[in-house]
XYZ file of C-alpha atoms in Angstrom:
474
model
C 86.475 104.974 138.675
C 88.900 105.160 135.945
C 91.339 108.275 135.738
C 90.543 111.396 133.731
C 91.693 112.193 130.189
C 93.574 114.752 129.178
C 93.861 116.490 125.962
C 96.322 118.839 123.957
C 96.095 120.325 120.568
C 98.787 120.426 118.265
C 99.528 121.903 114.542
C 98.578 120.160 111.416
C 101.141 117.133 110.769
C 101.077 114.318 108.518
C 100.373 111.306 110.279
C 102.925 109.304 108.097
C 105.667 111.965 109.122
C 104.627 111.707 112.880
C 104.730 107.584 112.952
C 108.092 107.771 111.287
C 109.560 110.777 113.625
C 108.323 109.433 116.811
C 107.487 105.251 116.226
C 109.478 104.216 113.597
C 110.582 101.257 115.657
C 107.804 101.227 118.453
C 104.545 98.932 118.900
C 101.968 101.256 117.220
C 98.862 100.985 115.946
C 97.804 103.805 112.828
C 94.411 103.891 111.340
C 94.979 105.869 108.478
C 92.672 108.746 106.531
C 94.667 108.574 103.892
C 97.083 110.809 101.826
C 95.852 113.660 101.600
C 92.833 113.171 102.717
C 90.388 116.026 103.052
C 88.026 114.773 105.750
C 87.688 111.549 108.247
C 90.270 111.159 111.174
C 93.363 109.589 111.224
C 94.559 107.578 115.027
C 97.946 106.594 115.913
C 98.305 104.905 119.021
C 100.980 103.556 121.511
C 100.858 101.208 124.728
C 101.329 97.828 126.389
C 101.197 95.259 124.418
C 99.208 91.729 124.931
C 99.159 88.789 122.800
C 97.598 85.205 122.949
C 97.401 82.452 120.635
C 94.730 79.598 120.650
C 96.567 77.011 120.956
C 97.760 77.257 124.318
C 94.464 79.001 125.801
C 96.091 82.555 125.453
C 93.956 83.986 123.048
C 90.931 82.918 125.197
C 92.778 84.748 128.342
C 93.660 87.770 127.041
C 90.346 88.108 125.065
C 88.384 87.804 128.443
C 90.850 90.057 130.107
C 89.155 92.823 127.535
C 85.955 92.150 127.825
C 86.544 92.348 131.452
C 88.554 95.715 130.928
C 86.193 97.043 128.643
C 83.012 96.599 130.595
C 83.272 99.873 132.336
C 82.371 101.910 129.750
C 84.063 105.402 130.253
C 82.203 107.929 128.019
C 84.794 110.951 126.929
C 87.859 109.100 126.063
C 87.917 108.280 122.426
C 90.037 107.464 121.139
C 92.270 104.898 124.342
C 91.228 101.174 124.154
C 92.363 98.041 122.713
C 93.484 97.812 119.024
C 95.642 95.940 117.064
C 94.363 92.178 115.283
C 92.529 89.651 115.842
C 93.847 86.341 113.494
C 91.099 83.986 111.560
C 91.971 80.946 113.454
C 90.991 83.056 116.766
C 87.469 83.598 115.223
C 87.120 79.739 114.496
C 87.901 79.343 118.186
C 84.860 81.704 119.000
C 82.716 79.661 116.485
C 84.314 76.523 118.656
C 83.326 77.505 121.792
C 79.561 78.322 120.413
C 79.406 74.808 119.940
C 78.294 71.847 122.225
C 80.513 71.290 125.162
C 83.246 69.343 124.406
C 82.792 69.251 121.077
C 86.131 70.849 119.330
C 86.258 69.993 115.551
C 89.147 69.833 113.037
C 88.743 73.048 112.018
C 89.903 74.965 114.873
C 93.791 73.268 115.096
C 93.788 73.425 110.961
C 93.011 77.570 111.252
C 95.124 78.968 114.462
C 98.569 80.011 114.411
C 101.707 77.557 114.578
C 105.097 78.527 116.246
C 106.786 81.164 114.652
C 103.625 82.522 113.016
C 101.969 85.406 113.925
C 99.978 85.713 117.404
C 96.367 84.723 116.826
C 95.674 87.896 118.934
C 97.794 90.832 119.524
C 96.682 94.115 120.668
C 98.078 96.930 122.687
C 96.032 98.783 125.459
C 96.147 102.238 124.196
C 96.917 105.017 126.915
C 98.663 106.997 124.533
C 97.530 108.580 120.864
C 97.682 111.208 118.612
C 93.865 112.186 116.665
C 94.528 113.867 113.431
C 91.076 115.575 112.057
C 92.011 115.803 108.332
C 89.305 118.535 107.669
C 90.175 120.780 110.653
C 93.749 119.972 109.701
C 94.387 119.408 113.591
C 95.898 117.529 115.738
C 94.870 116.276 119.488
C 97.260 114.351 122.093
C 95.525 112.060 124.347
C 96.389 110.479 127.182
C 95.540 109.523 130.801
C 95.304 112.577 133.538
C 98.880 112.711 135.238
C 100.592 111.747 132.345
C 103.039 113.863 131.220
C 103.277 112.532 127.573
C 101.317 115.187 125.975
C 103.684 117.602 127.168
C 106.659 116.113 125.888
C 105.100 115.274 122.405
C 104.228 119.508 122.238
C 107.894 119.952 123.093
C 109.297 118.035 120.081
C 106.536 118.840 118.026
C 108.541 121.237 115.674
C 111.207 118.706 114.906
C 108.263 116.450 113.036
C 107.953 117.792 109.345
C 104.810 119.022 108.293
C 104.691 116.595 105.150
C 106.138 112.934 104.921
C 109.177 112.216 102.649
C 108.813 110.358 99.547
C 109.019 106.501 100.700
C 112.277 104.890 100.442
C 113.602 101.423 99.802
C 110.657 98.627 101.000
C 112.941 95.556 100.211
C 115.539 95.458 102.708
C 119.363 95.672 100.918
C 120.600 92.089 99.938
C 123.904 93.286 98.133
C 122.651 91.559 95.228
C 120.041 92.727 92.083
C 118.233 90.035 91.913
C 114.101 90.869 91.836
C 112.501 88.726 95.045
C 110.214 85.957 93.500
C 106.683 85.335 95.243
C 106.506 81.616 95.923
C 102.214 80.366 95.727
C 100.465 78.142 98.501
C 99.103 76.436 95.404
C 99.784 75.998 92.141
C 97.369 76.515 89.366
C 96.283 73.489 89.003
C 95.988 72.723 92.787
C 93.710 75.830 93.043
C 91.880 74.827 90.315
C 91.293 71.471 92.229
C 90.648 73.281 95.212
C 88.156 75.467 93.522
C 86.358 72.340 91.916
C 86.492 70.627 95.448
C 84.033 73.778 96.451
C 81.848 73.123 94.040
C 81.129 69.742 94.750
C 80.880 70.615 98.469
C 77.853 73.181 97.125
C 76.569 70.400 95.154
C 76.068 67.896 97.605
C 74.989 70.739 99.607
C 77.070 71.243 102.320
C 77.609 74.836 101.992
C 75.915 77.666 99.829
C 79.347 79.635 98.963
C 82.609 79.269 100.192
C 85.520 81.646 100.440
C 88.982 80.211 99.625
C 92.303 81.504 100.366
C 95.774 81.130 99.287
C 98.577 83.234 99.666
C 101.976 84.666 98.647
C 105.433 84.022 100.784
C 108.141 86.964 99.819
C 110.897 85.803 101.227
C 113.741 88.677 102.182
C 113.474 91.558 104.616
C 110.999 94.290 104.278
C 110.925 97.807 105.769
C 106.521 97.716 107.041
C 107.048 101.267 107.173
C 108.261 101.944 103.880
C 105.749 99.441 102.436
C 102.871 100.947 103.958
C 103.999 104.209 102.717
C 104.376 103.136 99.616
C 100.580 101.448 99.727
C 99.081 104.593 100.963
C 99.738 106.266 97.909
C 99.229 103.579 95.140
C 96.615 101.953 96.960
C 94.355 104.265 99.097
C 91.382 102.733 100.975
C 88.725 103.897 103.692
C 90.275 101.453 106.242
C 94.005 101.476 105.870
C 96.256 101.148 108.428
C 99.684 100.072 110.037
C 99.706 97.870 112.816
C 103.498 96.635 114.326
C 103.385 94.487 117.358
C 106.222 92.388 118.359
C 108.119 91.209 115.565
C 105.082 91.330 113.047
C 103.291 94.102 111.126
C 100.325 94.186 109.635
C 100.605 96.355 106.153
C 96.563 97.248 104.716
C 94.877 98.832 102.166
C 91.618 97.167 103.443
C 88.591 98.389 101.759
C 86.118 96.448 104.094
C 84.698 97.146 107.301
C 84.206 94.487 109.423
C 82.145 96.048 112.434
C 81.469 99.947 113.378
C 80.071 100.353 116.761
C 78.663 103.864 117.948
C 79.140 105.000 121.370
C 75.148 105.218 121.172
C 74.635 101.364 120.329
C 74.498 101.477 116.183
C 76.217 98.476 114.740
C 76.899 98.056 111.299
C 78.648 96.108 108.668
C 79.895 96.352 105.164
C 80.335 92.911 103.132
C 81.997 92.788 100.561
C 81.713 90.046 97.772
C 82.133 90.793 93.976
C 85.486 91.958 91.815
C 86.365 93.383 89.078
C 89.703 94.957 87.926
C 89.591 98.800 86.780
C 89.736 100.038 83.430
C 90.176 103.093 80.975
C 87.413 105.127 79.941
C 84.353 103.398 78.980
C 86.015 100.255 79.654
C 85.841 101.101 82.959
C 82.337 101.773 83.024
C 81.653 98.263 80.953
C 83.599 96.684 84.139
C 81.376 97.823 86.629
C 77.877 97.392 85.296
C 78.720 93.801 84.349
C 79.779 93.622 88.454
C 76.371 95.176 89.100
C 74.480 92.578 86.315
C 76.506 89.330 87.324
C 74.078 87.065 88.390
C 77.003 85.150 90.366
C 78.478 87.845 92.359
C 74.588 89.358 93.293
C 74.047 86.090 94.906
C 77.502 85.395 96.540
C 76.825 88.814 98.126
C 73.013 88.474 99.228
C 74.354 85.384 100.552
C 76.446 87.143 102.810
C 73.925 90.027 103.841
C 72.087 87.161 105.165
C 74.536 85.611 106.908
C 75.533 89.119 108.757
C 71.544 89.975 109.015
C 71.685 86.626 111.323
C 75.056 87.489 113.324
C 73.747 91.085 114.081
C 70.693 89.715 115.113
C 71.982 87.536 117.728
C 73.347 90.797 119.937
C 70.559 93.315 118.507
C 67.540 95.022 119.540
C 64.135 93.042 118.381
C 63.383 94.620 114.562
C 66.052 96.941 114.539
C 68.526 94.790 112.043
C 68.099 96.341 108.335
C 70.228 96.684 104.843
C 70.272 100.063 103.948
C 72.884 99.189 101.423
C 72.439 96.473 98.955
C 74.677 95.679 96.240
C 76.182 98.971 95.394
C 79.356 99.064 93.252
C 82.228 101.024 95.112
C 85.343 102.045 93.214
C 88.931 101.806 94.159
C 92.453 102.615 92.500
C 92.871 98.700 91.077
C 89.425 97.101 91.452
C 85.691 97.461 91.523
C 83.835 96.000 94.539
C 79.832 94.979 94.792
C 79.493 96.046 98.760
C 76.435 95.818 101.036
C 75.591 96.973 104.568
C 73.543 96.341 107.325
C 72.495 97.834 109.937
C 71.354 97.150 113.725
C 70.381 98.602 117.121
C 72.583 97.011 120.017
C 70.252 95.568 122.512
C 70.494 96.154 126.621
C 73.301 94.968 128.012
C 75.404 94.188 124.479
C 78.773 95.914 124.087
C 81.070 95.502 120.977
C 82.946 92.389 122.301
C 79.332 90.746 121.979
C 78.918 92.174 119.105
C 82.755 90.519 117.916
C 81.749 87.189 119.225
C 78.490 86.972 117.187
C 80.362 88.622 114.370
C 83.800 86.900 114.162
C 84.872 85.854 111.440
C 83.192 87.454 109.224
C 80.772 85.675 106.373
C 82.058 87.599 103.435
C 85.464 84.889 104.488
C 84.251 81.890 105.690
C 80.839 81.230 103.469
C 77.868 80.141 104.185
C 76.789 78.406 106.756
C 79.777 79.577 108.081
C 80.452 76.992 110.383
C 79.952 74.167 107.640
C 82.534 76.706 105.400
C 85.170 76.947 108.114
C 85.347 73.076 108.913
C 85.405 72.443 104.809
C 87.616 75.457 104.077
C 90.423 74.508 106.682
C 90.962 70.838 105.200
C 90.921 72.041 101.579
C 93.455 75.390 102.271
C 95.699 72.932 104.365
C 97.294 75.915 106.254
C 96.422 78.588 108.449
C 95.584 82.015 107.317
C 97.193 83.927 109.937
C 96.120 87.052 110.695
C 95.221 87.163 106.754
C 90.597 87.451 107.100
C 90.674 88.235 110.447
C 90.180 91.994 111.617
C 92.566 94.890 112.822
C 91.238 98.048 114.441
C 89.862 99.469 117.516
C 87.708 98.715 120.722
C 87.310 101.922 122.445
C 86.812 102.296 126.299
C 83.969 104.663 125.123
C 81.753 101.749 124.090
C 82.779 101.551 120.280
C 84.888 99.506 117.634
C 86.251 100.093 114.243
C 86.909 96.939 112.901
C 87.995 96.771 109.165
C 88.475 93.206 107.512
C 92.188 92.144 106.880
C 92.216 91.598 102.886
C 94.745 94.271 100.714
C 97.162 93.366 103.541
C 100.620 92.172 103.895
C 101.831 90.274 106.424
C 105.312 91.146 107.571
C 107.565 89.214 109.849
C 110.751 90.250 111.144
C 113.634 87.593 111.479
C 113.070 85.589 114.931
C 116.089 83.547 116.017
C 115.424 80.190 117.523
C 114.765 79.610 121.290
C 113.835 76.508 123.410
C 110.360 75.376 121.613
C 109.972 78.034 119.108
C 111.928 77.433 115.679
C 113.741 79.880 113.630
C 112.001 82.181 111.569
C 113.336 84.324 108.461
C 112.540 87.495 107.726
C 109.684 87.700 104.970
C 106.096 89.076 104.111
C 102.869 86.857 103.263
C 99.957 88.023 100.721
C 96.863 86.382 101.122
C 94.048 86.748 98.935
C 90.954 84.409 98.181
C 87.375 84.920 96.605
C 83.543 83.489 96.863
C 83.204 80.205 95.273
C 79.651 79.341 94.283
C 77.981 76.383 91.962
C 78.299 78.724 88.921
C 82.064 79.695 89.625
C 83.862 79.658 86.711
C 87.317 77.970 87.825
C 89.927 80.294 85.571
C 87.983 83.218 86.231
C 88.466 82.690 90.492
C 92.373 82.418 89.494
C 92.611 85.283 87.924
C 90.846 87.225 90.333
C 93.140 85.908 93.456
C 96.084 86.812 90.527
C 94.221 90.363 90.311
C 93.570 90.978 94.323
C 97.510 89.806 94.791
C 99.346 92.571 92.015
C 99.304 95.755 94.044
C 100.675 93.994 97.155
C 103.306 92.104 95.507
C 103.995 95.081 93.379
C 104.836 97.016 96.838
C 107.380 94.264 97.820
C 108.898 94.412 94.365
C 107.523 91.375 92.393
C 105.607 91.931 89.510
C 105.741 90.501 85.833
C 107.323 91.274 83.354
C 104.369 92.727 81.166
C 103.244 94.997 84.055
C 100.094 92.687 84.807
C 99.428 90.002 87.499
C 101.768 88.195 88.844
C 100.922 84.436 87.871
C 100.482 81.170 89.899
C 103.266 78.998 89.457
């Protein structure tokens, strides 16, 4: 029998004002409401941390050390678990291992992480968190029975101001003035290729749609905190958040859930495929009805809905997987989105790990089929994604998971100095952004979007051009 949990309520605070009073250099993990906000809840939470790559078999290890952890459900004590990320290449090794024994294709050593990159997993097993309940305006600590955290939060309380400062500084001093420069993956041209290359996969009919990547290096230090603060406001998303672990951070205005599982057993998921930037006025309005008409982006995204329909159903109650959301246009500060979502029923004996494994990654960025997409997709991106399309949130020792899709992130590593096996690694942040690529892509159109999806990152870490709009390929 696991220990009790206790809780203690606290006065209204900003959550960005608590992180930076009482983590600003710890392992935390912050899923944020929003600035602001008026309802939802906002969770910031400390413990040990864990990571694994695939690689070496640690990702598999630590993975099964939660499932193991996490099979004793203990109703009553939202919000402690696991959260953090879980990297793309660590869901190709969960489509590996659904594969025939023995069988391990090119894809999976093409997606996971190299040394010096990010951990393919890293989570921390939350013991300690703060619950912020942004339409109560209150706060609850939470923490195991014994502990005496919650006390010692309540005693420090007052020094935390009630509203966050406005952000400093996110590029880190270089005693110089000159703007940092985003360096591409690709070139235009090679993304063009790559982008034709899809096609021809579709036509010969090896895939349906594919999702390709890319993505930004900034080189230069950058303060996560300060970034994030600064995203919260120009950005704001239903499934931001901050998530520092070791010497990365993970820096996202994701509008995309991955996976929500109730403590009850109701899974769903949110897919998103279809852009389009925002606009002025009637503009604006023009922009998202020709979303909502394009005959392109409704497919891509049914497409997708399928694809998740099937996943679900492999961990679901007979008959109980449904869309109860199809093709609806949602609306954010920079872009409009075409989103779906489906619904399902857990069935006896499924938790949320199951419902990760059947899940991960997730179809709206791989393609479809998506293990035909990942294979084709790793030998055309030539590099991993990192923890870029994977997923960042929560598995709760209460049964559920908030999973949101890592896209609107940024990547940010700390400087690592060398040691024996592991190279050197400057300090810098990584952007990566992709889009659906179907038969009736239009090549310059896919560029521009990945140009689009890129601007309000970059513009965080200080690049932007020179007439205010996307930064280019080049």
């Amino acid at each position: 029998m696991r220990p009790a949990v206790v809780r203690s309520s606290l006065p209204w605070r900003d959550p960005e004002s608590v992180v930076r009073h009482l983590a600003a250099t710890d392992d935390v993990v912050w899923r944020d409401a929003g600035l602001d906000a008026s309802r939802g809840r906002s969770i910031v939470g400390w413990g040990r941390p864990a990571t694994g790559d695939v690689r070496d078999g640690g990702a598999d290890r630590l993975w099964q050390a939660v499932r193991d952890d996490l099979a004793d459900v203990e109703p009553g004590s939202d919000p402690l678990g696991w959260a953090g990320w879980l990297g793309y290449g660590f869901g190709c090794r969960l489509i590996d291992r659904d594969a025939t024994a023995g069988h391990r294709p090119a894809a999976t050593s093409a997606t996971t992480a190299a040394e010096g990159d990010a951990p393919d997993v890293a989570l921390l097993d939350v013991d300690r968190a703060l619950v912020f309940d942004h339409a109560a305006r209150s706060v609850e600590a939470v923490a195991r029975a014994g502990d005496p955290w919650p006390g010692r939060v309540a005693e420090t309380w007052g020094d935390v101001p009630v509203e966050p400062p406005v952000p400093g500084p996110t590029r880190a001093s270089s005693g110089g003035s000159d703007t940092p420069t985003a360096r591409w993956r690709h070139r235009p041209g090679e993304y063009l290729d790559l982008i034709d290359r899809c096609r021809r996969a579709i036509t010969a009919g090896e895939a349906y749609q594919l999702c390709l990547t890319t993505a930004v290096d900034v080189a230069g230090g950058v303060d996560a905190l300060e970034a994030f603060a600064h995203l919260r406001r120009s950005s704001p998303a239903p499934h931001a958040s901050f998530v520092r672990i070791g010497d990365v951070s993970v820096v996202g205005a994701s509008p995309e859930s991955f996976v929500e599982v109730s403590t009850d057993g109701l899974v769903s998921s949110s897919p998103i495929k279809g852009t389009r930037r925002r606009g002025s006025g009637a503009d604006d309005a023009s922009l998202a009805l020709e979303l909502l008409e394009s005959e392109k982006e409704r497919a891509e995204n049914v497409m997708i809905v399928d694809l998740v329909r099937n996943d679900l159903a492999r961990v679901a109650r007979l008959g109980s997987v449904e869309v109860v959301e199809l093709l609806a246009v949602h609306s954010y500060e920079h872009v409009h989105q075409l989103v779906s979502t489906v619904r399902a029923r857990l069935a006896p004996g499924r938790t949320a790990t199951d419902v990760v494994e059947a899940a991960f990654p997730a179809g709206s960025m791989t393609g479809a089929p998506k293990r035909r997409a990942v294979e084709l997709l790793a030998g055309f991106e030539g590099a991993p994604r990192g923890v870029y399309s994977g997923a960042t949130g929560w598995l709760g020792r209460d049964g559920s998971a908030h999973l949101a899709m890592v896209i609107r992130s940024i990547e940010v590593h700390r400087a690592l100095a060398a040691a024996p096996g592991r190279p050197a690694r400057p300090a810098g942040a990584r952007v990566g952004v992709g889009g659906g690529i179907t038969i009736s892509s239009v090549p310059a159109d896919e560029r521009d979007e990945v140009e689009l999806k890129a601007a309000a990152l970059l513009a965080v870490l200080g690049v932007s051009a020179a007439d205010g709009g996307p930064v280019r390929m080049s």
